[in-house]
Short mmCIF file of C-alpha atoms in Angstrom, two decimals:
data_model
loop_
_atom_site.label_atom_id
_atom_site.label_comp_id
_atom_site.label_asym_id
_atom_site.label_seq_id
_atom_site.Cartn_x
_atom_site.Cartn_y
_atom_site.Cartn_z
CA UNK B 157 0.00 0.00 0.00
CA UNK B 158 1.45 3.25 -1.12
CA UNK B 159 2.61 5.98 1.47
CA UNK B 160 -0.21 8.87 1.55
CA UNK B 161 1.83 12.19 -0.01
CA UNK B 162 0.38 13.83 3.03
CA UNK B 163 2.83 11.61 5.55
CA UNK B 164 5.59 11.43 3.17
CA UNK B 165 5.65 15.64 3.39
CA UNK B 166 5.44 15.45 7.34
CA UNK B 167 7.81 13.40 7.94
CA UNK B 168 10.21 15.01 5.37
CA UNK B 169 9.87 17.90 7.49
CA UNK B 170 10.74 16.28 10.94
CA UNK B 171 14.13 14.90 8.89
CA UNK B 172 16.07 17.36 10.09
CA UNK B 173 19.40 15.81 8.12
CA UNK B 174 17.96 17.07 5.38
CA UNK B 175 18.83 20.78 4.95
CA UNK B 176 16.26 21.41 2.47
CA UNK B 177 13.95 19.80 4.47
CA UNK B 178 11.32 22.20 4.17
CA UNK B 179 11.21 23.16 0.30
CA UNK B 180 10.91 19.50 -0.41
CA UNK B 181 8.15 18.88 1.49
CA UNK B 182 6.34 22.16 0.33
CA UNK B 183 6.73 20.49 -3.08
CA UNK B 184 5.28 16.91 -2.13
CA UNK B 185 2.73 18.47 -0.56
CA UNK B 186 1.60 20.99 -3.19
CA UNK B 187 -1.46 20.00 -4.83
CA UNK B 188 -0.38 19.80 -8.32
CA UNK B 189 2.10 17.38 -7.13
CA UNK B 190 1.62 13.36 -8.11
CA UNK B 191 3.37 10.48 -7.68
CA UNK B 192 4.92 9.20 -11.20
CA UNK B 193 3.26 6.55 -12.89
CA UNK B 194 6.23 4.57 -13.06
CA UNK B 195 8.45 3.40 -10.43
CA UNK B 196 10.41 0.70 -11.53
CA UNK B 197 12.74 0.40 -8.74
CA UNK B 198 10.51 1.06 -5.82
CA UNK B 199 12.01 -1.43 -3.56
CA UNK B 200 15.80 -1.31 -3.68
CA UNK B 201 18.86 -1.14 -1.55
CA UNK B 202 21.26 1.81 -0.26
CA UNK B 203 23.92 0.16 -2.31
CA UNK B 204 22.10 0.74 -5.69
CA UNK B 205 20.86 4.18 -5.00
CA UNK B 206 24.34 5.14 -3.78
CA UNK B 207 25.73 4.15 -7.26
CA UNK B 208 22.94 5.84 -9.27
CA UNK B 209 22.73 8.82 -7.52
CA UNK B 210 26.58 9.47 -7.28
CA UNK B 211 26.17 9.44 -11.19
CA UNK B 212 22.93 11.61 -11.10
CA UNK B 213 25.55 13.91 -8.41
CA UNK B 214 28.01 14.28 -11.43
CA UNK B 215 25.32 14.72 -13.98
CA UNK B 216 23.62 17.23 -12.16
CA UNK B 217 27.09 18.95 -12.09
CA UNK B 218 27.68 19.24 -15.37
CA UNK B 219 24.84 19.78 -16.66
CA UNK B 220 23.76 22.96 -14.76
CA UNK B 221 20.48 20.75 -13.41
CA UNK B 222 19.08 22.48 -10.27
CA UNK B 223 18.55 20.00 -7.10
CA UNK B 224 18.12 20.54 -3.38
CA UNK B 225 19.02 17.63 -0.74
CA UNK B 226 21.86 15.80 -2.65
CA UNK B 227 24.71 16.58 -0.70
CA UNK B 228 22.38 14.79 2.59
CA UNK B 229 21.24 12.30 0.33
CA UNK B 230 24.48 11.09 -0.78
CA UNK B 231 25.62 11.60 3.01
CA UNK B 232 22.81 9.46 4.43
CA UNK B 233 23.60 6.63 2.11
CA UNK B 234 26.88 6.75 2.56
CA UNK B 235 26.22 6.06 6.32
CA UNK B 236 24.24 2.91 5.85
CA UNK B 237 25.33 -0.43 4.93
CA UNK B 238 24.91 -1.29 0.92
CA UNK B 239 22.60 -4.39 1.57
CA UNK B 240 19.85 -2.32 3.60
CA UNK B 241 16.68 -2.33 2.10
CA UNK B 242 14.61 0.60 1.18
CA UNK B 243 11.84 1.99 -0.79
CA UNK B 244 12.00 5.12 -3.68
CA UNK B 245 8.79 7.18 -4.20
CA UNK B 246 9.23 9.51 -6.77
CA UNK B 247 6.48 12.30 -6.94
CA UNK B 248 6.53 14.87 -10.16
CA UNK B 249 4.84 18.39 -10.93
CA UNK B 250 5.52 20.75 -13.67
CA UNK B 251 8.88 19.60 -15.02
CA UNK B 252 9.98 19.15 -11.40
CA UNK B 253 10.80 15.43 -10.02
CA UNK B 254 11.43 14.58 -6.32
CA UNK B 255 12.93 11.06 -5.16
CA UNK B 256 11.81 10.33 -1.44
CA UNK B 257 14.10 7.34 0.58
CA UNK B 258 12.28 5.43 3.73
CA UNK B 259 12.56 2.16 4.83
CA UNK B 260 9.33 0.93 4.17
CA UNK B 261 7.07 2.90 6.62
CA UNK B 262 7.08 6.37 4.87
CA UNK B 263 7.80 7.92 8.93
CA UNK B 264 11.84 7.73 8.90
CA UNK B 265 12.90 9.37 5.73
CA UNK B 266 16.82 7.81 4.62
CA UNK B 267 16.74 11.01 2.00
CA UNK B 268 15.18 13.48 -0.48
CA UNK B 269 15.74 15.03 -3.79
CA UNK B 270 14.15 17.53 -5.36
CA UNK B 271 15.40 18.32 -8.77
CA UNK B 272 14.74 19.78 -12.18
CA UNK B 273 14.39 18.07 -15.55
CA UNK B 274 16.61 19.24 -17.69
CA UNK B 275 18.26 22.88 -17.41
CA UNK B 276 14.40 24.05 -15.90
CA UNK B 277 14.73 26.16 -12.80
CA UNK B 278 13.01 24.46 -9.41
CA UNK B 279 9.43 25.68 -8.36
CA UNK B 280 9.16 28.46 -6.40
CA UNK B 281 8.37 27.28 -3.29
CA UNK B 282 5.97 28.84 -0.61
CA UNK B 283 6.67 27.90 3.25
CA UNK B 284 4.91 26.02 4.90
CA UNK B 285 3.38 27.02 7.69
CA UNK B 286 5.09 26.29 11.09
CA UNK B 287 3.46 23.68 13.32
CA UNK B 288 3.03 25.11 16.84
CA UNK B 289 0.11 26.89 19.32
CA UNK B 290 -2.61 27.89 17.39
CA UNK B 291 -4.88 31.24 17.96
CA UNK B 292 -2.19 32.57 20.09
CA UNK B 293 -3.13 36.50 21.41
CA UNK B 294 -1.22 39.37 21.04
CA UNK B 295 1.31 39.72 23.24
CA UNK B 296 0.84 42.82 25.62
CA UNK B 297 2.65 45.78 24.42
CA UNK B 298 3.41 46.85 27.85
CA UNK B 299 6.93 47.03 28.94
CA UNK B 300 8.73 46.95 32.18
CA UNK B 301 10.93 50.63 32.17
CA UNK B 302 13.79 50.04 34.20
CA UNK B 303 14.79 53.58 34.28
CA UNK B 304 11.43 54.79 35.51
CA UNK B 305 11.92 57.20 38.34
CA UNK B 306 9.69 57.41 41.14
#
């Protein structure tokens, strides 16, 4: 059973390894976002994905493609042994791809990448809105003076 896009985007913003954390999962989140039809490799190994995407790191390179969360990608995979198991969800939206790593239960993100296709510039992302109190008051604008005399 798939991973709702809902999850995947929370718990890419709890990964906080991933310095792009949060314009990643404003993308899988957005609403014109989908997952890809095809996902040929969805269960795979750290191994693999540490040999594709070190060529994908060099392509990239070269070829002036925009990306955020490579550099933690490739240092997350690097940390884990080649033979670990885990799933790839790749979501798209307008000529935008992004390549979510979990082990299997969509909570504990392994890595993210959010690239272009081709020499297209990445979305422009709004924030999301911080988690937190909600309906908080103003805060009183009254302030102790310390140099009040009297």
């Amino acid at each position: 059973m798939p991973i709702p896009q809902r999850q995947l985007g929370a718990s890419i913003r709890t990964a906080l390894h991933i310095a792009d954390r949060d314009a990643i999962a404003a993308f899988v989140l957005d609403e014109s976002t989908v997952f890809a039809p095809n996902n040929p490799f969805a269960r795979t190994s750290v191994g693999a994905q540490r040999q594709v995407w070190t060529g994908y790191q060099r392509e990239f390179y070269f070829s002036n493609i925009a990306s955020l969360g490579l550099a933690c990608l490739m240092n997350a995979l690097c940390a884990r042994p080649d033979d670990e198991a885990i799933v790839q969800e790749i979501l798209q939206a307008d000529g935008c791809r992004a390549y979510v790593y979990h082990p299997g239960d969509g909570c504990q993100i392994v890595g993210a990448v959010l690239h272009a296709k081709g020499t297209g510039a990445l979305p422009v992302i709004k924030p999301l809105p911080r988690g937190g109190r909600r309906g908080r008051g103003q805060r009183s604008a009254l302030q102790l003076d310390l140099f009040a005399v009297g």
